[in-house]
Short mmCIF file of C-alpha atoms in Angstrom, two decimals:
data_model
loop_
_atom_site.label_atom_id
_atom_site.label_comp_id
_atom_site.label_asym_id
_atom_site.label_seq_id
_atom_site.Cartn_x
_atom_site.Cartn_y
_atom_site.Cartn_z
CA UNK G 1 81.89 199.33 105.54
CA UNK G 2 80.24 196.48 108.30
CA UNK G 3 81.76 193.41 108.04
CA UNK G 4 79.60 189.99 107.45
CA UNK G 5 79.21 187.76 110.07
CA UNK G 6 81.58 184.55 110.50
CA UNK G 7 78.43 182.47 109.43
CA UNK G 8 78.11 184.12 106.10
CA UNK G 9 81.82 184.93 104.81
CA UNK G 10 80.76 181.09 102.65
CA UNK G 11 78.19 182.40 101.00
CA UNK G 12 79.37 182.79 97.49
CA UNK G 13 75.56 183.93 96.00
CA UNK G 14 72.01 184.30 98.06
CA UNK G 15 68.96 186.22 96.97
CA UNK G 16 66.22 187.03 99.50
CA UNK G 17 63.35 185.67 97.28
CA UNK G 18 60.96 187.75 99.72
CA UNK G 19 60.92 189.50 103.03
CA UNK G 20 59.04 191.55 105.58
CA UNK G 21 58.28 195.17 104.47
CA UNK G 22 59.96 196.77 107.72
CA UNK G 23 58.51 199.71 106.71
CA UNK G 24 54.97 198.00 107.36
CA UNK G 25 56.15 196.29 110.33
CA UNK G 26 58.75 198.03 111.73
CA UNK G 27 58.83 196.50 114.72
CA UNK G 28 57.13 193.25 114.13
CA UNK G 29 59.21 189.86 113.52
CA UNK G 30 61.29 189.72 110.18
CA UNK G 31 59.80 186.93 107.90
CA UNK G 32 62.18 185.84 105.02
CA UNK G 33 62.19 183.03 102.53
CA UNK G 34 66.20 183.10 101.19
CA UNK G 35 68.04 180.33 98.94
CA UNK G 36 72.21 180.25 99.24
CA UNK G 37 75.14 178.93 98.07
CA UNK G 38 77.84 178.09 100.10
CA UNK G 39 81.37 177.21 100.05
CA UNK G 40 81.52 173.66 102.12
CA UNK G 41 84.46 171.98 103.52
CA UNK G 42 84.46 169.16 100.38
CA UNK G 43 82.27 171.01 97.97
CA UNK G 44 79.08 173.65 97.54
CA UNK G 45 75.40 173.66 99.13
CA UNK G 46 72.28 175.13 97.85
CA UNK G 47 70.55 175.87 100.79
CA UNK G 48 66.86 177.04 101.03
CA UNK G 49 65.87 178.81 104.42
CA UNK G 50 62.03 179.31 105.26
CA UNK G 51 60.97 181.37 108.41
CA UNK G 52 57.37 182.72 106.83
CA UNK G 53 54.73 183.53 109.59
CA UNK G 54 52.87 180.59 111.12
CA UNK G 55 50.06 182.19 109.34
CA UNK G 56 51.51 182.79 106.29
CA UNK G 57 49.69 181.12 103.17
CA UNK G 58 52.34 181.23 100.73
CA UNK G 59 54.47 178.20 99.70
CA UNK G 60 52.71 174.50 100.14
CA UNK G 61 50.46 173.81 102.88
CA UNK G 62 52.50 171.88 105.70
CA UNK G 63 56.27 172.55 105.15
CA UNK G 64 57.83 173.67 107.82
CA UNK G 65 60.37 176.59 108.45
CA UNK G 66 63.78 175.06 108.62
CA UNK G 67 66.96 175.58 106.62
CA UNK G 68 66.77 172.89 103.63
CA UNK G 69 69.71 171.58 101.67
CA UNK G 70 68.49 171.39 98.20
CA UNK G 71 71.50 170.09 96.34
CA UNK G 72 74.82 169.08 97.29
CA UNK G 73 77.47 169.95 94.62
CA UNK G 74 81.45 168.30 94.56
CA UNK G 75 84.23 171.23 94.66
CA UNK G 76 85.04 170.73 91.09
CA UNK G 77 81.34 172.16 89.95
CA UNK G 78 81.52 175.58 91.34
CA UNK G 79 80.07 177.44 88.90
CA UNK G 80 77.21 174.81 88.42
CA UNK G 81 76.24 174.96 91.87
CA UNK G 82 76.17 178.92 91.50
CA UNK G 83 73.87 178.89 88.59
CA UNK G 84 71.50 175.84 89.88
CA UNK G 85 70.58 178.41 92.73
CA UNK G 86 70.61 181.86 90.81
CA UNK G 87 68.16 179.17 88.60
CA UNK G 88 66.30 178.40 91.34
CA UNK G 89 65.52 181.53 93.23
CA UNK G 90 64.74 183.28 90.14
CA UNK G 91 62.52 180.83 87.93
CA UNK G 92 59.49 183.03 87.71
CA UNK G 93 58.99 186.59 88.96
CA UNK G 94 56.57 185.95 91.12
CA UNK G 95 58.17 185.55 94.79
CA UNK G 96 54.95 183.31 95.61
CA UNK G 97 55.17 180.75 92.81
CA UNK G 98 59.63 180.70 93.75
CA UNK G 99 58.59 179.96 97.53
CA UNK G 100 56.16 177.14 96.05
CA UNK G 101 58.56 175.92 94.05
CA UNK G 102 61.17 175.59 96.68
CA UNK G 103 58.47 174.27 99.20
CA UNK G 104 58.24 171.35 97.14
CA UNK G 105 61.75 170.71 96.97
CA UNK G 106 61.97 170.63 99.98
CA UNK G 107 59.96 167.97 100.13
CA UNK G 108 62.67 165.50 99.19
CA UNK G 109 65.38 167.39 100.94
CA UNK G 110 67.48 167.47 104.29
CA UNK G 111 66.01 169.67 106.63
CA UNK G 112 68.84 170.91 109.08
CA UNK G 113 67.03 173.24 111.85
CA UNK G 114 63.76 173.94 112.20
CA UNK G 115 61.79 177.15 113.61
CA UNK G 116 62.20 177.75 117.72
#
C-alpha cells in the first residue's frame, strides 16, 4: 500500500473528470481536468484544477489552466460540500460537456495558480 502525498491526505472526494491515455502517450505530458473537495482549516473547498494541452479544444475558449475554487463551504456543511462536487463532476456523461461546464464556472471563481 503507497501512501498519499501530504498535499492530498484533505481530500475527502475527487474524480478525474478526464485524463491522458498513457497508453497513447506514454511518455508525453499528463493532461488532466480534476474537481476536489477538501478539508480546509475553517471549512470545505470545491476545487476545480485544469492543465489540458495548450492545444486542447475542449472546455471554453480562453480559460486558463489554474486550480479554481468553485465554492467555499463552512465546516458545519460537510456533506453538502461533498455532494455539490460529486454533482458537479458528474452532471452529464460526457467528460467534454463536465469540463465546459466547469470552464464556465470558473469564470466567476478564484483562480489560485496558474500553468508554468
Amino acid at each position: 500500500m503507497h501512501s498519499l502525498p501530504e498535499s492530498k491526505k484533505n481530500h475527502l472526494w475527487r474524480k478525474l473528470v478526464w485524463h491522458t491515455d498513457t497508453d497513447l502517450h506514454p511518455l508525453g505530458p499528463f493532461h488532466l481536468a480534476e474537481v476536489y473537495c477538501c478539508d480546509e482549516s475553517n471549512g470545505y473547498a470545491i476545487w476545480y484544477v485544469r492543465r489540458l494541452a495548450k492545444d486542447d479544444a475542449r472546455g471554453v475558449a480562453g480559460v486558463e489552466n489554474a486550480d479554481y475554487l468553485l465554492q467555499y463551504f463552512s465546516k458545519n456543511h460537510r456533506d453538502a460540500a461533498i455532494e455539490r462536487a460529486v454533482m458537479l463532476a458528474n452532471a452529464d456523461p460526457s467528460a467534454d460537456k463536465v469540463i465546459a461546464a466547469l470552464d464556465r464556472l470558473a469564470g466567476g471563481a478564484q483562480k489560485v495558480s496558474a500553468d508554468r
